[in-house]
Amino acid sequence: MSVIVKEAGRAISRADERAPISSLLKANLRKVFPDHWSFMLGEIALYSFIILLLTGVYLTIWFKPSMTEVVYNGSYAPLVGIKMSEAYASALDLSFDVRGGLLLRQIHHWAALFFMAAMVVHMFRIFFTGAFRKPRELNWVIGGSMFLIVLLEGFAGYSLPDDLLSGVGVRIVAGIIEAVPIVGTYLMFFIFGGQFPGNDFIPRLYTFHVLLVPGILLALIGLHLILIFYHKHTQYPGPGRSNTNVVGFPLFPVYVAKAGGFFFVVFGVTALMGGLVSINPIWAYGPYVPDQVTAGSQPDWYIGFLDGMLRAMPNWEWEDFLGRTWSWNIFIPGAVMPGILVGLLLAYPFIEAWVTGDKREHHLLERPRNNPTRTGIGVAAIVFYGILVINGANDLIAITFNLSINQLIWFTRIAIFIAPPLAFLATRRFCLGLQRRDREKLLHGRESGQILRLPHGEFIEIHTPISDDEKAVILSKEDYPVVAAPPATDENGVRTPGLRAKRWRARLSRAYFGDNIQKPTPAEIEAAAHHSHEEHDHEVEELHAGGKEVPAVLGPDSH
Amino acid sequence: MTSSSVRRHKATGLAVLLVGLLATGFGYAAVTGTAQASAPTANASQIEAGKKLYLEGCATCHGLAGQGSSDGPSLIGVGAAAVDFQVKTGRMPLAQPTNQAPRKAPVYNDEEIAALAAFVASLGAGPAIPTAEQVDTEDANLAEGGELFRTNCAQCHNFAGKGGALSYGKYAPSLMDATPTEIYEAMLTGPQNMPNFPDASLPEEEKKAIIKYIENLQQGDSPGGLALGSLGPVTEGVFIWTAGLGLLLAAAVWIGAKVR
């Protein structure tokens, strides 16, 4: 026995001399991570990616990315004898004639939907808690880029089987590329290798889907995780937590177990869905033929907002004096708007940092209520996106709820301009209200719901002081000073450089923080505590001292 | 006599009424006369019974002679197939004027529908109700039916025959409850917003193939599991954001819960 142990030890040390893993592990295994369920949203995305890699490898063994025309002769009777591309035929074979093929295909597709959904909710968490602030702006940009890349990757995967539904999607993409002014047609011919649909697109998309994008994603995910390690994980405010520490559990064994377990939960749920719930029934759509289309042709949910934008766009089209068509109806919703949206998404940390002029590092997360304007912007963005997604499904909504699709389009055209600002204002007000409530809680405690009638007839509500934990959370609020606009000229009459930008910044800063409720100072809290003791407690004590029952206590505890 | 005094003459109203009635009567007789000639197979007593039902239940909108009005189209030449389809699926008589007549429980029984069909067929030659042989799909080609379905039907009725929206609140209905005869009649007559597919453009064999494919769709086989309504990626997206992500978030909350 001891010989074995000795030999094993020797082998390990030999290996370690050549690849010094133990020192790396020693340094990182005890690394502390904070505990919160919302920190696991990104993990769902990571695990979905791993599931996608595993199942994807299995699918590549049988899928043939070829546009060669074949006659189907497999075991799905309603398509026997139909001419189709080899890509579609092999996807059918994969579904019906390869053991476990359909299950793996469905797990793969569900995992892709999970991947995107998890990235979105993870992004919500990062955004609403201000986790993207210095020093993590770069990681936000990496994450946002991954979101965009996975969106394209998902679209590629959805298109590969060359079924009727995805073919319609590819046709729309070809149309968007063609709508690029001046170079559109050339670009489209370049990408598709000639006229639509051509024989080149599916093989090219395959290389993009299984080689190029997964490679880039692996690299970006690696970088994303390394940066998380390097920056250390952010944490929610709470007792004993500060900007300079991390309160939590060590990576080994606690998070290795938790994260490892969670991986199996994610895999289990995805496999269950793959086994029980149909997704992308390509056999029902039939092979792609350019002159066929099905009602309810929709993309997967994450492309839905693009479809919704396209459906809402008025039909603006120019023809110039050279007879060229300027297809604004497709170019704006298909290319310009997505570009602007992605640009805003990636630039947001820098915009906010510029407005606040905040150069500090932030490792403590901000509660969404404490930055009402950011939270408002986030909710407005969600509403904007949501309206577009809903419009992307407007035909199904119309038939399900007996509405007119034309009315739905007009609803979208109007709501897209009105609803996000309303959502912004409402959210901002809501946050400010919560801030006032926090201030009230610190100064006077929580409303207990007990109404007390004093001997002289006055009614008061008894406030109970809040716990120290809650106090610590509320006190974590940072007060942002509003940046003031500099004077137009300095004392020597020299014009301030960059005056216009600075004025804009002052204006934005006021919009961001001008209405913020100031956190009470320790002196104010002290004074308030003193005050309430003197007034109410004194009187209550007096009543007790008088040997009388408290006259009337109404509230939840009184019955 | 000036023209205004003619208009105000005591007998003018009576005369106009007479002229109108005579014109309608003769017109009616002329129309029905020619129609009967072209539909010799219908028996006279059935047509008579159908006429009675027609005058009670249909004439308000379609006109006393089936000539149509501002409230309903002309029925001259629509044939027995159209009547059989519209009345048997409960679309006619219309309960209320809406974008489109929905499918509902039929108002008339089979005998009454046959009588109505015979009467309308007697108004002018049109497609007849398909025979049992015409909707027998035993020898039809299922895969060809699928191909034809995707080319001609799926764009409105959806790939799985679940129906789809058209403009201004109109829609292509779900085919899940349609019988082979109804499908055949719909293709022949093009009810409501549907184009019609006469035998010249879609021969009988092809109609049979399409019906066979729809029958296959109606069986609702879903090799992949729960079909989520066979409506495409929208319901899949709803599922992932509710059940799917809901389960994972619940698991995350459970795993991330503080140990106390």
PDB file of N, CA and C in Angstrom, chain A residues 500-545:
ATOM      1  N   ARG A 500     -18.907  72.569 -24.257  1.00  0.00           N
ATOM      2  CA  ARG A 500     -20.201  72.018 -24.651  1.00  0.00           C
ATOM      3  C   ARG A 500     -20.373  70.604 -24.073  1.00  0.00           C
ATOM      4  N   ALA A 501     -19.321  69.780 -24.198  1.00  0.00           N
ATOM      5  CA  ALA A 501     -19.388  68.414 -23.675  1.00  0.00           C
ATOM      6  C   ALA A 501     -19.587  68.447 -22.168  1.00  0.00           C
ATOM      7  N   LYS A 502     -18.903  69.389 -21.504  1.00  0.00           N
ATOM      8  CA  LYS A 502     -19.009  69.446 -20.050  1.00  0.00           C
ATOM      9  C   LYS A 502     -20.407  69.870 -19.606  1.00  0.00           C
ATOM     10  N   ARG A 503     -20.995  70.765 -20.403  1.00  0.00           N
ATOM     11  CA  ARG A 503     -22.361  71.180 -20.066  1.00  0.00           C
ATOM     12  C   ARG A 503     -23.346  70.018 -20.232  1.00  0.00           C
ATOM     13  N   TRP A 504     -23.124  69.261 -21.318  1.00  0.00           N
ATOM     14  CA  TRP A 504     -23.967  68.094 -21.555  1.00  0.00           C
ATOM     15  C   TRP A 504     -23.861  67.123 -20.396  1.00  0.00           C
ATOM     16  N   ARG A 505     -22.610  66.972 -19.966  1.00  0.00           N
ATOM     17  CA  ARG A 505     -22.361  66.038 -18.884  1.00  0.00           C
ATOM     18  C   ARG A 505     -23.067  66.513 -17.614  1.00  0.00           C
ATOM     19  N   ALA A 506     -23.028  67.796 -17.355  1.00  0.00           N
ATOM     20  CA  ALA A 506     -23.695  68.333 -16.165  1.00  0.00           C
ATOM     21  C   ALA A 506     -25.198  68.080 -16.256  1.00  0.00           C
ATOM     22  N   ARG A 507     -25.726  68.281 -17.458  1.00  0.00           N
ATOM     23  CA  ARG A 507     -27.156  68.082 -17.660  1.00  0.00           C
ATOM     24  C   ARG A 507     -27.538  66.618 -17.405  1.00  0.00           C
ATOM     25  N   LEU A 508     -26.723  65.723 -18.001  1.00  0.00           N
ATOM     26  CA  LEU A 508     -27.004  64.290 -17.840  1.00  0.00           C
ATOM     27  C   LEU A 508     -26.834  63.859 -16.391  1.00  0.00           C
ATOM     28  N   SER A 509     -25.810  64.419 -15.756  1.00  0.00           N
ATOM     29  CA  SER A 509     -25.553  64.056 -14.366  1.00  0.00           C
ATOM     30  C   SER A 509     -26.733  64.449 -13.492  1.00  0.00           C
ATOM     31  N   ARG A 510     -27.300  65.650 -13.797  1.00  0.00           N
ATOM     32  CA  ARG A 510     -28.457  66.086 -13.032  1.00  0.00           C
ATOM     33  C   ARG A 510     -29.644  65.160 -13.292  1.00  0.00           C
ATOM     34  N   ALA A 511     -29.770  64.746 -14.567  1.00  0.00           N
ATOM     35  CA  ALA A 511     -30.865  63.836 -14.898  1.00  0.00           C
ATOM     36  C   ALA A 511     -30.692  62.507 -14.174  1.00  0.00           C
ATOM     37  N   TYR A 512     -29.449  62.070 -14.058  1.00  0.00           N
ATOM     38  CA  TYR A 512     -29.184  60.792 -13.400  1.00  0.00           C
ATOM     39  C   TYR A 512     -29.432  60.884 -11.898  1.00  0.00           C
ATOM     40  N   PHE A 513     -28.826  61.894 -11.280  1.00  0.00           N
ATOM     41  CA  PHE A 513     -28.763  61.872  -9.815  1.00  0.00           C
ATOM     42  C   PHE A 513     -29.439  63.056  -9.135  1.00  0.00           C
ATOM     43  N   GLY A 514     -29.956  64.006  -9.935  1.00  0.00           N
ATOM     44  CA  GLY A 514     -30.534  65.202  -9.337  1.00  0.00           C
ATOM     45  C   GLY A 514     -31.651  64.915  -8.352  1.00  0.00           C
ATOM     46  N   ASP A 515     -32.432  63.847  -8.632  1.00  0.00           N
ATOM     47  CA  ASP A 515     -33.585  63.552  -7.779  1.00  0.00           C
ATOM     48  C   ASP A 515     -33.271  62.544  -6.684  1.00  0.00           C
ATOM     49  N   ASN A 516     -32.048  62.016  -6.676  1.00  0.00           N
ATOM     50  CA  ASN A 516     -31.731  60.981  -5.696  1.00  0.00           C
ATOM     51  C   ASN A 516     -32.014  61.458  -4.275  1.00  0.00           C
ATOM     52  N   ILE A 517     -32.549  60.563  -3.472  1.00  0.00           N
ATOM     53  CA  ILE A 517     -32.834  60.898  -2.076  1.00  0.00           C
ATOM     54  C   ILE A 517     -31.536  60.714  -1.296  1.00  0.00           C
ATOM     55  N   GLN A 518     -31.119  61.741  -0.627  1.00  0.00           N
ATOM     56  CA  GLN A 518     -29.858  61.629   0.102  1.00  0.00           C
ATOM     57  C   GLN A 518     -30.006  60.682   1.277  1.00  0.00           C
ATOM     58  N   LYS A 519     -28.998  59.865   1.435  1.00  0.00           N
ATOM     59  CA  LYS A 519     -28.963  58.931   2.556  1.00  0.00           C
ATOM     60  C   LYS A 519     -28.811  59.752   3.839  1.00  0.00           C
ATOM     61  N   PRO A 520     -29.500  59.412   4.934  1.00  0.00           N
ATOM     62  CA  PRO A 520     -29.326  60.197   6.164  1.00  0.00           C
ATOM     63  C   PRO A 520     -27.905  60.055   6.715  1.00  0.00           C
ATOM     64  N   THR A 521     -27.418  61.121   7.282  1.00  0.00           N
ATOM     65  CA  THR A 521     -26.075  61.057   7.872  1.00  0.00           C
ATOM     66  C   THR A 521     -26.182  60.336   9.214  1.00  0.00           C
ATOM     67  N   PRO A 522     -25.055  59.806   9.714  1.00  0.00           N
ATOM     68  CA  PRO A 522     -25.083  59.143  11.028  1.00  0.00           C
ATOM     69  C   PRO A 522     -25.691  60.050  12.096  1.00  0.00           C
ATOM     70  N   ALA A 523     -25.386  61.363  12.010  1.00  0.00           N
ATOM     71  CA  ALA A 523     -25.927  62.290  13.000  1.00  0.00           C
ATOM     72  C   ALA A 523     -27.451  62.331  12.928  1.00  0.00           C
ATOM     73  N   GLU A 524     -27.967  62.315  11.685  1.00  0.00           N
ATOM     74  CA  GLU A 524     -29.421  62.350  11.516  1.00  0.00           C
ATOM     75  C   GLU A 524     -30.072  61.093  12.072  1.00  0.00           C
ATOM     76  N   ILE A 525     -29.419  59.964  11.813  1.00  0.00           N
ATOM     77  CA  ILE A 525     -29.968  58.698  12.318  1.00  0.00           C
ATOM     78  C   ILE A 525     -29.992  58.730  13.847  1.00  0.00           C
ATOM     79  N   GLU A 526     -28.893  59.223  14.404  1.00  0.00           N
ATOM     80  CA  GLU A 526     -28.778  59.327  15.860  1.00  0.00           C
ATOM     81  C   GLU A 526     -29.890  60.221  16.414  1.00  0.00           C
ATOM     82  N   ALA A 527     -30.045  61.348  15.774  1.00  0.00           N
ATOM     83  CA  ALA A 527     -31.044  62.318  16.235  1.00  0.00           C
ATOM     84  C   ALA A 527     -32.444  61.730  16.147  1.00  0.00           C
ATOM     85  N   ALA A 528     -32.711  61.026  15.032  1.00  0.00           N
ATOM     86  CA  ALA A 528     -34.034  60.454  14.839  1.00  0.00           C
ATOM     87  C   ALA A 528     -34.313  59.406  15.904  1.00  0.00           C
ATOM     88  N   ALA A 529     -33.290  58.581  16.193  1.00  0.00           N
ATOM     89  CA  ALA A 529     -33.459  57.532  17.195  1.00  0.00           C
ATOM     90  C   ALA A 529     -33.801  58.170  18.541  1.00  0.00           C
ATOM     91  N   HIS A 530     -33.101  59.216  18.845  1.00  0.00           N
ATOM     92  CA  HIS A 530     -33.293  59.944  20.085  1.00  0.00           C
ATOM     93  C   HIS A 530     -34.699  60.498  20.179  1.00  0.00           C
ATOM     94  N   HIS A 531     -35.100  61.100  19.081  1.00  0.00           N
ATOM     95  CA  HIS A 531     -36.392  61.754  18.981  1.00  0.00           C
ATOM     96  C   HIS A 531     -37.521  60.770  19.256  1.00  0.00           C
ATOM     97  N   SER A 532     -37.467  59.642  18.575  1.00  0.00           N
ATOM     98  CA  SER A 532     -38.584  58.711  18.706  1.00  0.00           C
ATOM     99  C   SER A 532     -38.608  58.112  20.112  1.00  0.00           C
ATOM    100  N   HIS A 533     -37.426  57.905  20.664  1.00  0.00           N
ATOM    101  CA  HIS A 533     -37.389  57.399  22.039  1.00  0.00           C
ATOM    102  C   HIS A 533     -38.071  58.368  22.974  1.00  0.00           C
ATOM    103  N   GLU A 534     -37.713  59.622  22.789  1.00  0.00           N
ATOM    104  CA  GLU A 534     -38.241  60.623  23.706  1.00  0.00           C
ATOM    105  C   GLU A 534     -39.743  60.736  23.625  1.00  0.00           C
ATOM    106  N   GLU A 535     -40.241  60.738  22.370  1.00  0.00           N
ATOM    107  CA  GLU A 535     -41.663  60.999  22.245  1.00  0.00           C
ATOM    108  C   GLU A 535     -42.537  59.795  22.546  1.00  0.00           C
ATOM    109  N   HIS A 536     -42.400  58.777  21.651  1.00  0.00           N
ATOM    110  CA  HIS A 536     -43.387  57.711  21.725  1.00  0.00           C
ATOM    111  C   HIS A 536     -43.123  56.751  22.871  1.00  0.00           C
ATOM    112  N   ASP A 537     -41.876  56.292  22.946  1.00  0.00           N
ATOM    113  CA  ASP A 537     -41.601  55.279  23.954  1.00  0.00           C
ATOM    114  C   ASP A 537     -41.916  55.822  25.351  1.00  0.00           C
ATOM    115  N   HIS A 538     -41.601  57.078  25.495  1.00  0.00           N
ATOM    116  CA  HIS A 538     -41.837  57.719  26.759  1.00  0.00           C
ATOM    117  C   HIS A 538     -43.311  57.644  27.128  1.00  0.00           C
ATOM    118  N   GLU A 539     -44.131  57.954  26.146  1.00  0.00           N
ATOM    119  CA  GLU A 539     -45.567  57.965  26.416  1.00  0.00           C
ATOM    120  C   GLU A 539     -46.104  56.570  26.669  1.00  0.00           C
ATOM    121  N   VAL A 540     -45.559  55.610  25.855  1.00  0.00           N
ATOM    122  CA  VAL A 540     -46.024  54.241  26.058  1.00  0.00           C
ATOM    123  C   VAL A 540     -45.635  53.759  27.446  1.00  0.00           C
ATOM    124  N   GLU A 541     -44.400  54.086  27.790  1.00  0.00           N
ATOM    125  CA  GLU A 541     -43.946  53.687  29.129  1.00  0.00           C
ATOM    126  C   GLU A 541     -44.832  54.294  30.214  1.00  0.00           C
ATOM    127  N   GLU A 542     -45.188  55.511  29.974  1.00  0.00           N
ATOM    128  CA  GLU A 542     -46.025  56.209  30.943  1.00  0.00           C
ATOM    129  C   GLU A 542     -47.348  55.484  31.153  1.00  0.00           C
ATOM    130  N   LEU A 543     -47.891  55.015  30.023  1.00  0.00           N
ATOM    131  CA  LEU A 543     -49.154  54.306  30.103  1.00  0.00           C
ATOM    132  C   LEU A 543     -49.020  53.043  30.937  1.00  0.00           C
ATOM    133  N   HIS A 544     -47.907  52.318  30.617  1.00  0.00           N
ATOM    134  CA  HIS A 544     -47.687  51.089  31.371  1.00  0.00           C
ATOM    135  C   HIS A 544     -47.514  51.403  32.849  1.00  0.00           C
ATOM    136  N   ALA A 545     -46.779  52.479  33.099  1.00  0.00           N
ATOM    137  CA  ALA A 545     -46.493  52.830  34.482  1.00  0.00           C
ATOM    138  C   ALA A 545     -47.781  53.150  35.217  1.00  0.00           C
TER     139      ALA A 545
END
